[in-house]
XYZ file of C-alpha atoms in Angstrom:
300
model
C 2.067 -8.749 -17.159
C -0.038 -6.533 -14.990
C -0.157 -6.944 -11.210
C -2.620 -5.524 -8.691
C -2.218 -6.214 -5.014
C -3.770 -3.031 -3.401
C -7.040 -4.830 -2.923
C -7.915 -8.252 -4.344
C -4.920 -9.956 -5.850
C -5.140 -9.809 -9.631
C -2.454 -10.877 -12.059
C -3.054 -10.706 -15.812
C -1.039 -11.693 -18.813
C -2.258 -10.413 -22.137
C -5.316 -9.212 -20.251
C -6.164 -12.800 -19.199
C -6.208 -13.554 -15.446
C -3.569 -16.013 -14.282
C -4.666 -15.715 -10.663
C -5.452 -19.175 -9.177
C -8.365 -19.880 -6.922
C -6.624 -22.569 -4.824
C -5.216 -20.989 -1.662
C -1.630 -22.276 -1.791
C -0.820 -21.430 -5.364
C -2.422 -18.123 -4.814
C 0.025 -17.473 -1.858
C 2.918 -18.353 -4.085
C 1.754 -15.965 -6.820
C 1.116 -13.159 -4.309
C 4.736 -13.382 -2.911
C 6.158 -13.479 -6.468
C 3.985 -10.580 -7.491
C 5.092 -8.478 -4.517
C 8.708 -9.084 -5.619
C 8.103 -8.825 -9.379
C 11.292 -9.067 -11.521
C 13.270 -10.132 -8.477
C 14.180 -13.599 -7.389
C 12.176 -14.995 -4.511
C 14.239 -17.657 -2.705
C 12.764 -21.144 -2.213
C 13.312 -20.753 1.491
C 11.082 -17.560 1.574
C 8.318 -19.356 -0.405
C 8.609 -22.351 1.964
C 8.323 -20.147 5.047
C 5.383 -18.374 3.708
C 3.511 -21.575 2.909
C 4.373 -23.642 5.952
C 6.040 -21.381 8.483
C 8.969 -22.880 10.449
C 7.788 -26.511 10.240
C 7.540 -27.366 6.522
C 6.810 -30.956 5.577
C 9.429 -33.202 4.084
C 7.728 -32.865 0.661
C 7.793 -29.079 0.768
C 10.062 -28.604 -2.277
C 8.193 -31.087 -4.327
C 4.860 -29.592 -3.429
C 6.133 -26.090 -4.118
C 7.176 -27.238 -7.631
C 3.634 -28.551 -8.118
C 2.248 -25.119 -7.272
C 4.661 -23.453 -9.732
C 3.619 -25.965 -12.428
C -0.088 -25.029 -11.806
C 0.759 -21.365 -12.134
C 2.618 -21.974 -15.375
C -0.397 -23.852 -16.742
C -2.469 -20.751 -16.228
C 0.221 -18.574 -17.811
C 0.478 -20.945 -20.720
C -3.203 -20.487 -21.433
C -2.880 -16.747 -21.300
C 0.037 -16.796 -23.645
C -2.095 -18.234 -26.418
C -3.100 -14.594 -26.924
C 0.610 -13.468 -27.193
C 2.296 -11.907 -30.177
C 2.311 -14.372 -33.137
C 5.631 -15.983 -33.927
C 5.789 -14.158 -37.309
C 5.446 -10.803 -35.647
C 8.277 -10.587 -33.039
C 7.852 -8.037 -30.364
C 9.751 -4.769 -30.724
C 13.001 -4.657 -28.888
C 15.209 -1.692 -28.007
C 18.319 -1.143 -30.203
C 21.167 -3.311 -28.879
C 18.847 -5.909 -27.180
C 20.367 -9.311 -27.747
C 18.314 -11.579 -30.052
C 16.015 -13.891 -28.156
C 15.810 -11.754 -24.952
C 12.590 -10.545 -23.422
C 12.639 -6.817 -23.953
C 12.978 -4.818 -20.752
C 13.538 -7.738 -18.405
C 16.850 -9.445 -18.944
C 15.173 -12.700 -17.946
C 13.875 -15.589 -20.075
C 14.202 -16.541 -23.684
C 11.716 -15.780 -26.424
C 11.339 -18.811 -28.709
C 10.415 -17.983 -32.237
C 8.963 -14.636 -31.141
C 6.596 -16.146 -28.609
C 7.194 -16.592 -24.851
C 6.618 -19.681 -22.875
C 5.340 -19.994 -19.371
C 8.968 -20.617 -18.246
C 9.924 -17.232 -19.657
C 7.345 -15.573 -17.496
C 7.655 -17.600 -14.276
C 11.423 -18.105 -14.399
C 13.393 -20.693 -12.515
C 16.510 -19.050 -11.123
C 19.296 -20.462 -8.945
C 17.773 -20.827 -5.556
C 14.332 -19.506 -6.342
C 11.790 -18.199 -8.824
C 11.140 -14.908 -10.540
C 7.936 -13.458 -12.076
C 8.995 -11.658 -15.254
C 6.616 -8.767 -15.958
C 8.224 -7.704 -19.306
C 7.617 -4.066 -18.367
C 3.962 -4.498 -17.375
C 2.200 -2.483 -14.804
C 2.127 -2.827 -10.996
C -0.225 -0.866 -8.866
C 2.288 -0.816 -5.966
C 4.984 0.705 -8.123
C 2.509 3.320 -9.538
C 1.340 4.164 -5.953
C 4.834 4.635 -4.695
C 5.681 6.898 -7.732
C 2.618 9.063 -7.291
C 2.937 9.186 -3.482
C 6.624 10.158 -3.809
C 5.642 13.097 -6.183
C 3.051 14.122 -3.636
C 5.451 14.139 -0.765
C 7.925 16.257 -2.826
C 5.114 18.702 -3.685
C 4.294 18.998 0.001
C 8.014 19.716 0.834
C 7.937 22.362 -1.918
C 4.769 24.000 -0.507
C 2.654 23.011 -3.468
C -0.264 21.846 -1.472
C -2.705 21.673 -4.430
C -0.268 19.596 -6.376
C 0.375 17.347 -3.369
C -3.336 16.869 -2.695
C -3.805 15.977 -6.366
C -0.981 13.455 -6.636
C -1.721 11.795 -3.264
C -5.431 11.551 -4.164
C -4.533 9.833 -7.420
C -2.177 7.459 -5.570
C -4.849 6.501 -2.989
C -7.404 5.909 -5.696
C -5.388 2.825 -6.681
C -6.476 1.143 -3.489
C -9.690 -0.899 -3.971
C -9.652 -2.548 -0.504
C -7.129 -4.105 1.994
C -3.865 -5.096 0.429
C -3.864 -8.750 -0.711
C -7.544 -9.138 0.122
C -8.732 -12.752 -0.447
C -5.220 -14.233 -0.097
C -4.561 -16.756 2.723
C -1.418 -15.136 4.251
C 1.506 -16.576 6.058
C 4.100 -14.653 8.004
C 5.750 -12.955 5.046
C 2.493 -11.865 3.308
C 1.096 -10.545 6.606
C 4.269 -8.469 6.986
C 4.027 -7.080 3.517
C 0.325 -6.317 3.959
C 1.122 -4.343 7.179
C 3.827 -2.435 5.449
C 1.549 -1.491 2.548
C -1.125 -0.416 4.951
C 1.329 1.831 6.683
C 2.247 3.460 3.393
C -1.391 4.077 2.558
C -1.989 5.722 5.987
C 1.100 7.904 5.495
C -0.172 9.031 2.043
C -3.679 9.522 3.452
C -2.318 11.556 6.357
C -0.323 13.838 4.031
C -3.255 14.239 1.599
C -5.563 15.378 4.491
C -2.751 17.662 5.653
C -2.601 19.249 2.180
C -6.356 19.658 2.039
C -6.317 21.404 5.442
C -3.678 23.806 4.254
C -5.973 24.523 1.302
C -8.809 25.469 3.560
C -10.923 22.321 2.673
C -11.784 21.681 6.406
C -15.576 21.383 5.833
C -15.143 18.972 2.965
C -12.988 16.756 5.146
C -15.435 16.312 8.026
C -17.317 13.247 6.666
C -14.164 11.485 5.658
C -12.505 12.103 8.992
C -15.552 11.056 10.955
C -15.210 7.592 9.342
C -11.376 7.420 9.714
C -11.332 8.203 13.451
C -13.980 5.562 14.032
C -11.821 3.047 12.244
C -8.500 4.035 13.754
C -9.474 4.809 17.328
C -5.901 5.517 18.586
C -4.432 7.198 15.526
C -3.389 10.619 16.926
C -2.690 12.410 13.680
C -6.076 11.620 12.208
C -7.799 12.724 15.447
C -5.730 15.935 15.506
C -6.766 16.698 11.867
C -10.413 15.973 12.807
C -10.153 18.441 15.797
C -8.556 21.023 13.507
C -11.224 20.641 10.806
C -14.113 20.775 13.324
C -12.602 23.826 15.052
C -12.151 25.674 11.768
C -15.810 24.826 10.897
C -16.959 26.584 14.112
C -17.550 23.262 16.014
C -15.254 23.932 18.893
C -17.045 21.788 21.512
C -17.138 18.757 19.140
C -13.344 19.236 18.549
C -12.765 19.035 22.279
C -15.016 15.936 22.600
C -12.825 14.249 19.818
C -9.869 14.777 22.138
C -11.551 13.349 25.141
C -12.624 10.135 23.231
C -9.158 9.722 21.899
C -7.569 10.132 25.343
C -9.994 7.621 26.780
C -9.135 5.097 24.038
C -5.439 5.631 24.418
C -5.490 5.116 28.215
C -7.832 2.107 28.000
C -6.153 0.243 25.149
C -2.512 1.269 25.352
C -2.052 2.788 28.771
C -0.800 5.993 27.190
C -1.654 9.734 27.380
C -2.004 11.754 24.192
C 1.242 13.171 22.743
C 2.580 16.602 23.669
C 1.624 17.920 20.256
C -1.984 16.757 20.626
C -2.194 18.244 24.155
C -1.022 21.578 22.758
C -3.590 21.495 20.073
C -6.329 20.773 22.653
C -5.218 23.588 24.928
C -5.096 25.963 21.926
C -8.694 25.104 21.005
C -9.816 25.289 24.599
C -8.263 28.700 25.160
C -9.333 29.984 21.713
C -5.941 31.262 20.772
C -5.475 32.992 17.466
C -4.404 30.457 14.915
C -0.978 30.897 13.444
C 0.034 29.785 10.021
C 0.484 26.008 9.870
C 4.035 24.905 9.797
C 5.229 22.261 7.315
C 4.583 18.847 8.717
C 7.004 15.940 8.374
C 5.670 12.504 7.206
C 6.528 10.958 10.583
C 6.401 12.177 14.134
C 4.490 15.081 15.257
C 2.369 16.841 12.583
C -0.150 18.631 14.634
C -0.606 22.368 14.651
C -2.028 24.871 17.009
C -5.579 26.212 16.395
C -7.498 29.113 17.681
């Protein structure tokens, strides 16, 4: 099973979509997909679908949604490995076990929908049988990029983080009607994307790609009007491109937005950057930036 959630929800079995169009079953599949190969408690699914006031028929209705998902999975499994050609299993794998999962039983070499969407004590589990997940791939590539940053390999970091960010095709779980749990997961995923984006831009700045970043940063600061790191990076890129007055204007717009929307002044790091640009200090070598907290550097 292959799962994509970094954009439109897309779940495929044997290359065939098993993503329902009905909103409620789509919600169920989205929550199961985010916790692929792990049991999602019935209580969590109920909270996602109906909040704190589920109907009396909640459990029965949830079972109906699971049945609808299994019907889609069954149709996709028609394309599964024929019974007379059992799938390869690693040495020592017990006969009848789905390789790589530990969940579900293969009957005669072919899986059933219940082997894929597994009923477990207290909940349900989506068994991917070692398939792909764009979230897992993103986290793997982003982690490699962060380690490259820590090691001072800015070219490698920029490459790995750019590859990770390319997995995003839109907002996480786009097109899914979200309850409290899916909204929380979508916000978390967006924060991980912003963190990777921030570090990729940081790596590009350290590689002297300030002019190439100007167009991208122009769009980003318009979208994230109070994001200090992105504004600081935009100021630095403008200053290094010989556009000092525009860099100072970016600071003033950010300050106005922070005061108006949040009642806050810019951080000490951003104020230092603004003063450094204003006074045209010689620019020191940039210090390694952490992935949280202050990342801004002096400019001159």
